XYZ file of C-alpha atoms in Angstrom:
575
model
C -6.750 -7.352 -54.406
C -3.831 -5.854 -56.115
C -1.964 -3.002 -54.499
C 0.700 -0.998 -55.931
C 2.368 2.111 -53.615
C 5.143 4.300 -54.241
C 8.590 5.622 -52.781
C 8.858 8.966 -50.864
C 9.558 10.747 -53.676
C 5.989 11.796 -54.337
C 5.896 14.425 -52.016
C 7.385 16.913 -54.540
C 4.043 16.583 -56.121
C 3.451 20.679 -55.158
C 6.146 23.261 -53.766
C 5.511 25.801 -51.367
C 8.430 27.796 -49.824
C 5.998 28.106 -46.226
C 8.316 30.461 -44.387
C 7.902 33.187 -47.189
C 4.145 32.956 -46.851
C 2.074 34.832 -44.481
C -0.967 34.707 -42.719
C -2.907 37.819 -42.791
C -3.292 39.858 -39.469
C -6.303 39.658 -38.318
C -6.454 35.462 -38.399
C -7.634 35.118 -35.006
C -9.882 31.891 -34.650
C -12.784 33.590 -32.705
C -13.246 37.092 -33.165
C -14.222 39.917 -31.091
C -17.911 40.153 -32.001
C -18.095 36.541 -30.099
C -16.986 37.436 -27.024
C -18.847 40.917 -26.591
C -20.152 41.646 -23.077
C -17.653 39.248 -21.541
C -16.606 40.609 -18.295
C -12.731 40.170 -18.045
C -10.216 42.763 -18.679
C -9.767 43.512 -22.512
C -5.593 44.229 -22.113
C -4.005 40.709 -22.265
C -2.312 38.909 -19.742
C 0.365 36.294 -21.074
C 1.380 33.277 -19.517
C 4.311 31.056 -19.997
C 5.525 30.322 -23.754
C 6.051 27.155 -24.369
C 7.918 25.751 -27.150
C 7.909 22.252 -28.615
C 10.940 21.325 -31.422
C 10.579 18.892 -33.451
C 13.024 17.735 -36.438
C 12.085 20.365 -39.316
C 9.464 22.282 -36.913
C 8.819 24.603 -33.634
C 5.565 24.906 -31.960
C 4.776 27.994 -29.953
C 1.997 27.888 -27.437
C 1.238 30.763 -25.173
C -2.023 30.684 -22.832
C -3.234 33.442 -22.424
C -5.864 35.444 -19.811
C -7.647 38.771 -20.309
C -8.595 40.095 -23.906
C -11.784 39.725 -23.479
C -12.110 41.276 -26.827
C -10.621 38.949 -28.814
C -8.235 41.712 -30.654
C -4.555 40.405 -29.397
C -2.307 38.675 -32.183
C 1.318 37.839 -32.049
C 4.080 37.847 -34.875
C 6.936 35.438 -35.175
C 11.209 36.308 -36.215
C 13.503 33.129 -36.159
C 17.098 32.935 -36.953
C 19.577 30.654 -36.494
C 21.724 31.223 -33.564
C 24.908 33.101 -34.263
C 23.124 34.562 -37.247
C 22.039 38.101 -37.675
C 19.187 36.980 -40.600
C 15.874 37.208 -39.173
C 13.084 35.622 -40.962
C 9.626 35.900 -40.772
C 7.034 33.256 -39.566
C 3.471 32.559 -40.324
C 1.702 34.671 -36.985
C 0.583 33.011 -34.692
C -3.286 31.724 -34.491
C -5.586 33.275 -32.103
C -8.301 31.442 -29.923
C -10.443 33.310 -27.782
C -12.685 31.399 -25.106
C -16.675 31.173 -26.087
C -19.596 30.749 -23.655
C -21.333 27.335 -24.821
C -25.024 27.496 -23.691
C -26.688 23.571 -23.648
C -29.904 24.694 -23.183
C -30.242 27.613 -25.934
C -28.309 25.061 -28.220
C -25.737 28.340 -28.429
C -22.114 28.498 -28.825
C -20.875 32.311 -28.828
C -24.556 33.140 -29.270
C -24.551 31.973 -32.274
C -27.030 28.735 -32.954
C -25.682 25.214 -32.885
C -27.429 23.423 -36.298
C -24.607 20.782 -36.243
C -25.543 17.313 -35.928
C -29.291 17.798 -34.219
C -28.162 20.434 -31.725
C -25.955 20.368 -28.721
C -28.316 18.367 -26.346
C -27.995 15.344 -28.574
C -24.130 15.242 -28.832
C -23.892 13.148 -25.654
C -20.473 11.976 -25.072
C -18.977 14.839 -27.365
C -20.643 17.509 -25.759
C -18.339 17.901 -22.234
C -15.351 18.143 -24.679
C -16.847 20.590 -27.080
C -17.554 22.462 -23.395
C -13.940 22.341 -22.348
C -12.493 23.199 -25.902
C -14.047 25.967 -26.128
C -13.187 27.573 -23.119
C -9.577 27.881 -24.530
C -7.749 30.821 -24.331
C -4.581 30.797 -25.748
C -1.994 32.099 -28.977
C 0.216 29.087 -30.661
C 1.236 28.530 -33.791
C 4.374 26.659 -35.972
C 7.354 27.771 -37.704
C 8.018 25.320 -40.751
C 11.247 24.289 -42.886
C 13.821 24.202 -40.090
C 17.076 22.188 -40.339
C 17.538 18.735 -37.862
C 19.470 19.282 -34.827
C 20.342 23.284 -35.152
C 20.125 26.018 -32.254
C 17.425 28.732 -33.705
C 16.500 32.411 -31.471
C 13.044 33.057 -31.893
C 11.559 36.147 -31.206
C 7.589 36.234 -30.604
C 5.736 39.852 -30.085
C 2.585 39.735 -28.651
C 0.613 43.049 -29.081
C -2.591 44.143 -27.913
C -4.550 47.489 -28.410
C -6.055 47.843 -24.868
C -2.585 47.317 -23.231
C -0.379 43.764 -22.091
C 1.511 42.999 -24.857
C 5.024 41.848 -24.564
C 8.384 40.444 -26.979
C 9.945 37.407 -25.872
C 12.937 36.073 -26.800
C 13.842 32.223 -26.295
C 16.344 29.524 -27.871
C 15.720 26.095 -28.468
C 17.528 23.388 -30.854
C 15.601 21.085 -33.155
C 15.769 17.268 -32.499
C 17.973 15.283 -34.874
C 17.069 12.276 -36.633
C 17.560 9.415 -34.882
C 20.639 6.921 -35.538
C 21.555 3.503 -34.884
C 24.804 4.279 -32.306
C 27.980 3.374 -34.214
C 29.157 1.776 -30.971
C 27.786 0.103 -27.875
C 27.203 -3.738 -26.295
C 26.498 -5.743 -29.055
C 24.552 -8.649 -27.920
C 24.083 -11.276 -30.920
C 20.305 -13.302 -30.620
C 19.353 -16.222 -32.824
C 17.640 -19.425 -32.628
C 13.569 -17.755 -32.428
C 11.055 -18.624 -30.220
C 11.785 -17.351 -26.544
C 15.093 -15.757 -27.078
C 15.101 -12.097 -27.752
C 11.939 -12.099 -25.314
C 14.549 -13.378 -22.849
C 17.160 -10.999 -23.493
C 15.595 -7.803 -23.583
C 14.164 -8.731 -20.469
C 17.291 -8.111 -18.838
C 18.188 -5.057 -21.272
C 20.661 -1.807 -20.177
C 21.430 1.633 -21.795
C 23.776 0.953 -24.783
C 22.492 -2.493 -25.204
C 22.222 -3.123 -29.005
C 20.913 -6.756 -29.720
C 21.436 -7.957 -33.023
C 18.781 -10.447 -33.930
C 19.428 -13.181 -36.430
C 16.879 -14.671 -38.478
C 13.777 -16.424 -37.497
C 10.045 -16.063 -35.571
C 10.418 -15.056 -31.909
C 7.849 -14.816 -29.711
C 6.720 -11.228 -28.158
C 8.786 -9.159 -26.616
C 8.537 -6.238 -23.494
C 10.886 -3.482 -23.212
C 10.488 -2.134 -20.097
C 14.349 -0.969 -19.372
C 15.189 2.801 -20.984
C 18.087 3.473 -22.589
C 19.953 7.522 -22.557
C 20.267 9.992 -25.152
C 24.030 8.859 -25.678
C 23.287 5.193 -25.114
C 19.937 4.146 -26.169
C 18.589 0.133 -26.191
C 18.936 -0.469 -30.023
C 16.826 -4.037 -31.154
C 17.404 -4.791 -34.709
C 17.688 -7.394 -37.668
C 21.210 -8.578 -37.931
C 20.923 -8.602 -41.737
C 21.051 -12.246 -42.134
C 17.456 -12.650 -43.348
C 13.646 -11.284 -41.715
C 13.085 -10.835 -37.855
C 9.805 -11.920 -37.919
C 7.951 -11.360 -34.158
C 4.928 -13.373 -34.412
C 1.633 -12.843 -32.705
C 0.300 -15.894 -30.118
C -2.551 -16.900 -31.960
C -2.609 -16.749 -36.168
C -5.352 -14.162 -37.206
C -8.837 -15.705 -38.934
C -11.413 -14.078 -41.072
C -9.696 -10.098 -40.101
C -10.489 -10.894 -36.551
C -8.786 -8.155 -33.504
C -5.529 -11.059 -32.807
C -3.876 -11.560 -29.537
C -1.614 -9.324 -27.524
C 1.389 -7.155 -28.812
C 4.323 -7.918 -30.665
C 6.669 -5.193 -28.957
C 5.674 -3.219 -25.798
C 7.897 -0.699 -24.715
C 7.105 1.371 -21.305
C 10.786 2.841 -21.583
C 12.701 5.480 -23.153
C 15.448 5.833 -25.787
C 14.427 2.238 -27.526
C 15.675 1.943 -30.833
C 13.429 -0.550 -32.667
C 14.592 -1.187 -36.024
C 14.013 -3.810 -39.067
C 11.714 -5.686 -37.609
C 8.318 -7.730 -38.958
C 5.754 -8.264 -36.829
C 3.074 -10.099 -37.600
C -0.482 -10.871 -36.389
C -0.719 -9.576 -33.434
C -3.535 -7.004 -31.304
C -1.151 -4.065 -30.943
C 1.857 -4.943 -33.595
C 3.576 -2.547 -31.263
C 2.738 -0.743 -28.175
C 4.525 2.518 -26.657
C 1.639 4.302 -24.542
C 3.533 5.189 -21.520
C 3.020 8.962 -21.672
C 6.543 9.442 -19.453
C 8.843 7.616 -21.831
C 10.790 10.254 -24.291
C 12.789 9.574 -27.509
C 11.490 6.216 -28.622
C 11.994 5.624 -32.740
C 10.740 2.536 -35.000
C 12.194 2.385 -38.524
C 12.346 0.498 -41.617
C 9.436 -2.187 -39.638
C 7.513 -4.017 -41.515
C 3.657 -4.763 -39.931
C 1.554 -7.383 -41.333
C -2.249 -8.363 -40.734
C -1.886 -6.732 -36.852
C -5.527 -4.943 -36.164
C -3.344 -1.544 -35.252
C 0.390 -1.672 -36.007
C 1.597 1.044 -33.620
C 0.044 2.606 -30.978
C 2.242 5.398 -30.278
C 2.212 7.610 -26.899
C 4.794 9.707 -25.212
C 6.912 12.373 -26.516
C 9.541 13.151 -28.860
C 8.767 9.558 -30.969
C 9.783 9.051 -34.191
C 8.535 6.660 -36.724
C 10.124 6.681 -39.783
C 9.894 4.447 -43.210
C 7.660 1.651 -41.917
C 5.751 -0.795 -44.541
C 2.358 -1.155 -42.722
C 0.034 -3.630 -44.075
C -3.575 -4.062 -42.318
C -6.096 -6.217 -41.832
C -8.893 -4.813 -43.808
C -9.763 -5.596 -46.970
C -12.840 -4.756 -49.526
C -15.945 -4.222 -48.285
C -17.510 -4.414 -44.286
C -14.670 -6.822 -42.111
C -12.699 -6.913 -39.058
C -16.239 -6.920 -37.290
C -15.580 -3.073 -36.982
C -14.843 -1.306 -40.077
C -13.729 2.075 -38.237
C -11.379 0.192 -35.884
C -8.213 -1.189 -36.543
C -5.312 1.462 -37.379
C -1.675 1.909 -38.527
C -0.935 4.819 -36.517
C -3.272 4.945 -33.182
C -2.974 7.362 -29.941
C -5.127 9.252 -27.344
C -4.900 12.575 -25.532
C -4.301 10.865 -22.378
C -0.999 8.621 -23.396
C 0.536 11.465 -25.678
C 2.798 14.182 -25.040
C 4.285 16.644 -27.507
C 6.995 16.138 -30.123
C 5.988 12.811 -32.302
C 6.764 12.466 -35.762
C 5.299 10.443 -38.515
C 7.021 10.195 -41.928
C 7.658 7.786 -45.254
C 5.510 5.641 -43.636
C 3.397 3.163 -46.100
C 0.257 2.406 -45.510
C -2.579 0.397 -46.842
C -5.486 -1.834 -45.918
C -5.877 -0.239 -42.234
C -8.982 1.544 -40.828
C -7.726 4.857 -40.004
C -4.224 5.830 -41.215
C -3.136 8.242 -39.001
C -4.434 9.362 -35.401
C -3.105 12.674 -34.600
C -4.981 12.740 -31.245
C -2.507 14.596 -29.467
C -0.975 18.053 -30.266
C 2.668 19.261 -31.172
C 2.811 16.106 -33.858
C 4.407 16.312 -37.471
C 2.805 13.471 -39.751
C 4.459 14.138 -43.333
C 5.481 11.958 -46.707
C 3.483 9.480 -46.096
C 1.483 7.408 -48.770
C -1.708 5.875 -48.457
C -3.746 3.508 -50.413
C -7.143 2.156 -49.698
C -8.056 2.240 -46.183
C -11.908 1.466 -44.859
C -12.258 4.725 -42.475
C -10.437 8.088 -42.308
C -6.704 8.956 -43.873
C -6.151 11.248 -40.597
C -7.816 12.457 -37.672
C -7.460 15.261 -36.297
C -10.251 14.445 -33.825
C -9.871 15.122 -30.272
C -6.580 16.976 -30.896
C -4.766 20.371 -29.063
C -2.761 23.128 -31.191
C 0.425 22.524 -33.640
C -0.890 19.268 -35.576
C 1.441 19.747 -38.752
C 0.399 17.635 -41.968
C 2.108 17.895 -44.582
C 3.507 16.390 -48.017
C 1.248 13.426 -47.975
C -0.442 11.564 -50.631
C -4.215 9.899 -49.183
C -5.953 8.247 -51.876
C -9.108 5.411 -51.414
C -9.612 5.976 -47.413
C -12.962 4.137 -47.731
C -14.861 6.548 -45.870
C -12.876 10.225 -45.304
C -10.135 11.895 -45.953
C -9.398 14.459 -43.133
C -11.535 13.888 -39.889
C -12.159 16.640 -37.697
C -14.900 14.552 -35.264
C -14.550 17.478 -33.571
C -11.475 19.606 -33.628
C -12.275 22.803 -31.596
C -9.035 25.683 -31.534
C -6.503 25.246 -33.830
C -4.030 25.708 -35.609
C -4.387 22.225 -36.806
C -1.691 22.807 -40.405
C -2.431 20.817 -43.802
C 0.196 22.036 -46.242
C 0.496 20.467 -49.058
C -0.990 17.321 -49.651
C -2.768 15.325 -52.154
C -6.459 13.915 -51.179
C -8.424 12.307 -53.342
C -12.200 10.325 -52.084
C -14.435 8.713 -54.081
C -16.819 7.099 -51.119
C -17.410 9.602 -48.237
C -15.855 13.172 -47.215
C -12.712 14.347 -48.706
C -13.154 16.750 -45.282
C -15.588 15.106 -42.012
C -16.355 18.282 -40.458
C -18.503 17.594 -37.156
C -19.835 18.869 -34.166
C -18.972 22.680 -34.277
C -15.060 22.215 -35.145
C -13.346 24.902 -35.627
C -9.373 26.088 -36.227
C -7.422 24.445 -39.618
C -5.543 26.310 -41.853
C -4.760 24.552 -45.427
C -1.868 25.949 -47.845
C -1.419 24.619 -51.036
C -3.222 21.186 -51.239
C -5.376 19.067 -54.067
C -8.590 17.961 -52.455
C -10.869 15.899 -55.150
C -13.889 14.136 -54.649
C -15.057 11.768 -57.424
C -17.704 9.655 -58.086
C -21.284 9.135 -56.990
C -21.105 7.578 -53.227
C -20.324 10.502 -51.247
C -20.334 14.252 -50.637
C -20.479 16.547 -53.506
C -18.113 18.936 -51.893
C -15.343 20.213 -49.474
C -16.890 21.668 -46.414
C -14.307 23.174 -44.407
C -14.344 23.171 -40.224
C -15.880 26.754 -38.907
C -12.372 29.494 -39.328
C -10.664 27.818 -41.369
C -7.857 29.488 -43.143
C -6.830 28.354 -46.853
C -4.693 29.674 -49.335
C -3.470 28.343 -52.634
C -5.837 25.406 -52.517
C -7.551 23.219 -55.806
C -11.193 22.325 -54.802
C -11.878 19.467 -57.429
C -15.639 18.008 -57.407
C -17.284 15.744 -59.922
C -20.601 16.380 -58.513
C -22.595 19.619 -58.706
C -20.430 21.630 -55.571
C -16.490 22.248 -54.866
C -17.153 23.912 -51.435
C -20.124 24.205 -48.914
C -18.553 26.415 -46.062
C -20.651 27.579 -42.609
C -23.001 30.358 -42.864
C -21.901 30.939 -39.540
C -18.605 32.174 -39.984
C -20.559 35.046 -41.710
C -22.775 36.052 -38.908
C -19.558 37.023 -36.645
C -17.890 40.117 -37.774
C -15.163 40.077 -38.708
C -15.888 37.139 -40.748
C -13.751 33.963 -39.452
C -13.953 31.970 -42.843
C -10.170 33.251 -44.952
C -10.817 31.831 -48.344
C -8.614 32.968 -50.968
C -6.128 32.396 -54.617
C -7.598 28.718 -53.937
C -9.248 27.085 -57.379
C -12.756 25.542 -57.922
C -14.045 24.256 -60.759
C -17.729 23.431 -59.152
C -20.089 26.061 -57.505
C -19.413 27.076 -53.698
C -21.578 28.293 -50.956
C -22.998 27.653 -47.448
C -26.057 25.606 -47.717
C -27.684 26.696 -44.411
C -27.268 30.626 -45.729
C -31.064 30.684 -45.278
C -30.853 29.969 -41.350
C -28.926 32.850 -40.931
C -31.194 34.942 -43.597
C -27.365 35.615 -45.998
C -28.304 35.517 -49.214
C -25.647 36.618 -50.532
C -24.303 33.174 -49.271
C -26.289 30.937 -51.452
C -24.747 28.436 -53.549
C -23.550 29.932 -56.771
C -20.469 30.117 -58.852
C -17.292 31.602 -58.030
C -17.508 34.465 -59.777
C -21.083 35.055 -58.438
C -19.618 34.131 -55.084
C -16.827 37.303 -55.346
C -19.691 39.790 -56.522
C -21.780 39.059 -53.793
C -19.853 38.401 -50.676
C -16.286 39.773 -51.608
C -15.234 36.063 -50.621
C -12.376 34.583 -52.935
C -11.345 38.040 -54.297
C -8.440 36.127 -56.270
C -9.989 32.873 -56.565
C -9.864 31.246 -60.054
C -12.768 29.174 -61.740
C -10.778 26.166 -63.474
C -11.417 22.980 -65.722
C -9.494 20.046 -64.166
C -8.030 18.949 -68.056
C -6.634 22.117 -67.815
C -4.162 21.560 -64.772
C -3.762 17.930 -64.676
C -1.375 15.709 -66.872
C -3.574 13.443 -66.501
C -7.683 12.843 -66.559
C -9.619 12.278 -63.664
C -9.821 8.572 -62.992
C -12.738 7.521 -65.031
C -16.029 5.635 -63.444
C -15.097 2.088 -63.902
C -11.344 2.733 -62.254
C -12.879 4.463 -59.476
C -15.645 1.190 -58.706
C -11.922 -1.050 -59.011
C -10.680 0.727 -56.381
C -13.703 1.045 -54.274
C -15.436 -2.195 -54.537
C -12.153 -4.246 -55.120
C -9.164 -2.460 -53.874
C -7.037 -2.427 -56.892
C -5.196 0.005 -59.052
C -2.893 2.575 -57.652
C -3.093 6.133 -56.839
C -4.294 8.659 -59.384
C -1.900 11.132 -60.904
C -2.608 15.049 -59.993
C 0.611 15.661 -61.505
C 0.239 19.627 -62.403
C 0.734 20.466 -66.377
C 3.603 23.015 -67.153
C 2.234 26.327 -66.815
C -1.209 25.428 -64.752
């Protein structure tokens, strides 16, 4: 297996200047038409804003009662404080609850044909229930500088009365530093040492660990936001942490390398190697947490990351799969892993390397940035969205060989859930897994491209999703299949355009919901008979790329072997 990744410099692959680019007015995840005969009040009634900062981002989140109607939408101003140079933001995304009927296999009235019908959804169906009783406005303001004071102004209108302008400051987080100054504490000699001294850890604490292989650590003291626990390498040679038991034939390992229940930890330089959980920070109280410049070998899941306001930053993850079916299961096993329960808001991902995991990155959690990260052959999903809340911002990545799918939403239901440019290529599976009646992503600006002859011909996009800007690349005989459903609501809830194809698109259960106008065809048939993609281009992939699509023998490499490197979707001058 030979493996070859590259520095974070990639991610300039495709600009986009986000805060310039708007999202037209009447985006509203469910629309009116859904929600007709509903009994509540149609003038809004807000509740409390809540906003989220993270280093380069904001997320706004305002639940919402009343508008029974579905026809309330809110627009975003930001500025830096002491500024008088208001900007505008993408509006916010609307979600408007939906009656989910079990036994009429109905959500919104509108029948379920996803995945058998409702009934046989089993342990996905109570959560489908729940997320779609939603009702809420939230959305993300993009491009913001580390550790500055913004005003943000949000308006909230509504036609049948409610609406209301709010004003509120908040200051995004900086990135994280090792303190210049604090208790050094100096640790060599392996084994039980640093285990020992961490043990008895205090805020502004910073153990400097000499070389050698220690045994596990716990990190159950929390350090401040002006003196956190710092444990890293000294710079006398690797800081290896070493699982109890040596891992054979991919099996799960033993244990965790680092657990931390505390806050303001610092971890920093350090390998760890063969272990369960490389390292281990579910406690969903503990705030301000960072790992950086880690390296993670052959541990089943390398971090499994909970709380709020983490960041992980310019790791070298290296998992346990490898070609083919192994690790007993071949959808287990992670580089970045979380839940719902053990998350809070605020985590960032970035310049994190990955290969030879299951599943890259679990955004299972909302209010989470994942971005300039690279990925190389993987035997699951890239991301997943799966199970997720609102603000989930990806962006700047490069996925290529995931094994099975790109982007997972397994099910996503309300949005927004952002993928701005990034750069996803699949040659086994889905470049998109859309399942079980998800609903709520908006996608600016990124190359999706499916090639080869093991998976899905095409991109089929979650139920309202948003997408602008986009290149659709298929090998196979479709660039698109969207949901006739987002056709039988009115307004439509599918917002497809200036995104590039070079297939045919359509939405292969048109007949189900007697559209014709809706069956697969090309684009240009597409904009005469539906008015979808009114700026859409039809393109040939030599014409935009530097370079050719990876040919049929490099793409069987790379799928049946795991070698080679990343294709190159490097744009042409002019494309």
């Amino acid at each position: 297996m030979t493996i070859s990744m590259c520095p974070r410099a990639f991610v300039s692959f495709r600009c986009l200047v986000i805060v310039a680019l708007g999202l037209v007015a009447g985006a509203s995840s469910l629309p009116a038409a859904d929600v007709a005969g509903a009994t509540a009040a149609n003038a809004v009634v807000p509740g409390e804003l809540r906003v989220t900062p993270t280093i380069q981002c904001v997320g706004l989140y305002w639940p919402l009662k009343g508008d029974a109607n579905g026809n309330a939408a809110a627009t975003v101003e930001f500025q830096e404080a002491g500024t008088n140079a208001w900007k505008q933001a993408m509006p916010l995304w609307r979600v408007v609850p939906q009656a989910v009927d079990v036994q009429a296999n109905t959500v919104g009235g509108i029948n379920v044909l996803s995945a058998g019908g409702i009934q046989k959804w089993s342990g996905m169906r109570e959560e489908m229930i729940e997320k779609y009783s939603q009702n809420y406005i939230a959305g993300s303001i993009f491009n913001l500088k580390p550790a500055t004071r913004y005003v943000i102004r949000v308006t909230l209108t509504d036609p049948d009365g409610g609406g209301v302008t709010k004003t509120v400051e908040t200051t995004t987080r900086a990135i994280p530093v090792i303190p210049a100054q604090g208790h050094a504490i100096e640790i060599k000699g392996g084994g039980a040492a640093l285990r020992d001294a961490v043990a008895k850890a205090k805020p502004g604490d910073i153990f400097n660990v000499g070389a050698g292989i220690y045994s596990p650590i716990v990190v159950s003291a929390s350090g401040t936001a002006e003196k956190p626990i710092v444990i890293q390498a000294a710079g006398d040679g690797e800081v290896v942490i070493q699982g109890p038991t040596p891992l054979q034939n991919f099996d799960k390992g033993e244990g965790q390398g680092v657990e931390v229940t505390g806050s303001y930890i610092h971890l920093h330089k350090l390998t760890i190697k063969e272990c369960h959980d490389g390292m281990r920070l579910r406690n969903k109280a503990a705030t301000d947490n960072s790992v950086t410049y880690c390296t993670f070998v052959r541990n089943w899941t390398a971090i499994y990351y909970g709380g709020s306001n983490g960041y992980y930053a310019d790791n070298t993850i290296t998992g346990i799969k490898g070609p083919g079916r192994v690790g007993g299961d071949v959808t287990e096993g992670h580089a970045f892993d979380n839940r719902p329960q053990t998350s809070g808001g605020g985590n960032v991902l970035c310049y994190n390397t990955i290969t030879c995991v299951s599943d890259a990155i679990r955004l299972h959690c909302s209010e989470a940035d994942a971005y300039g990260n690279d990925v190389l052959f993987g035997s699951d999903d890239a991301v997943e969205y799966d199970d997720g809340g609102a603000n989930l911002r990806l962006w700047g990545n490069r996925f290529s060989h995931p094994g099975h799918n790109g982007l997972s939403y397994q099910p996503y239901i309300g949005g927004p859930a952002y993928a701005i440019r990034n750069l996803v290529f699949v040659a086994t599976q889905d470049v998109i897994k859309d399942r079980y009646k998800s609903c709520g992503a908006i996608w600016i600006n990124n190359t999706f491209v499916e090639a080869g002859s093991r998976g899905s011909e095409a991109v089929t996009p979650p139920e309202h999703t948003f997408a602008r800007n986009n290149l659709f690349i298929s090998t196979r005989r479709s660039s698109v299949k969207y949901h006739a459903e987002d056709f039988v609501r009115s307004p439509a809830t599918l917002d497809f355009d200036y995104n590039g194809y070079n297939k045919l698109i359509g939405a292969p259960a048109w007949d189900a919901f007697k559209l014709p106008a809706h069956e697969r065809g090309t684009l240009a048939e597409i904009q005469k008979r539906t008015g979808l993609e009114a700026h859409g281009v039809q393109l040939d992939p030599e014409s935009c790329f530097k370079e050719p699509l990876p040919s049929m023998e490099q793409i069987t490499l790379a799928v049946d072997e795991w070698t080679g490197t990343h294709p190159d979707f490097s744009l042409k001058q002019g494309s």
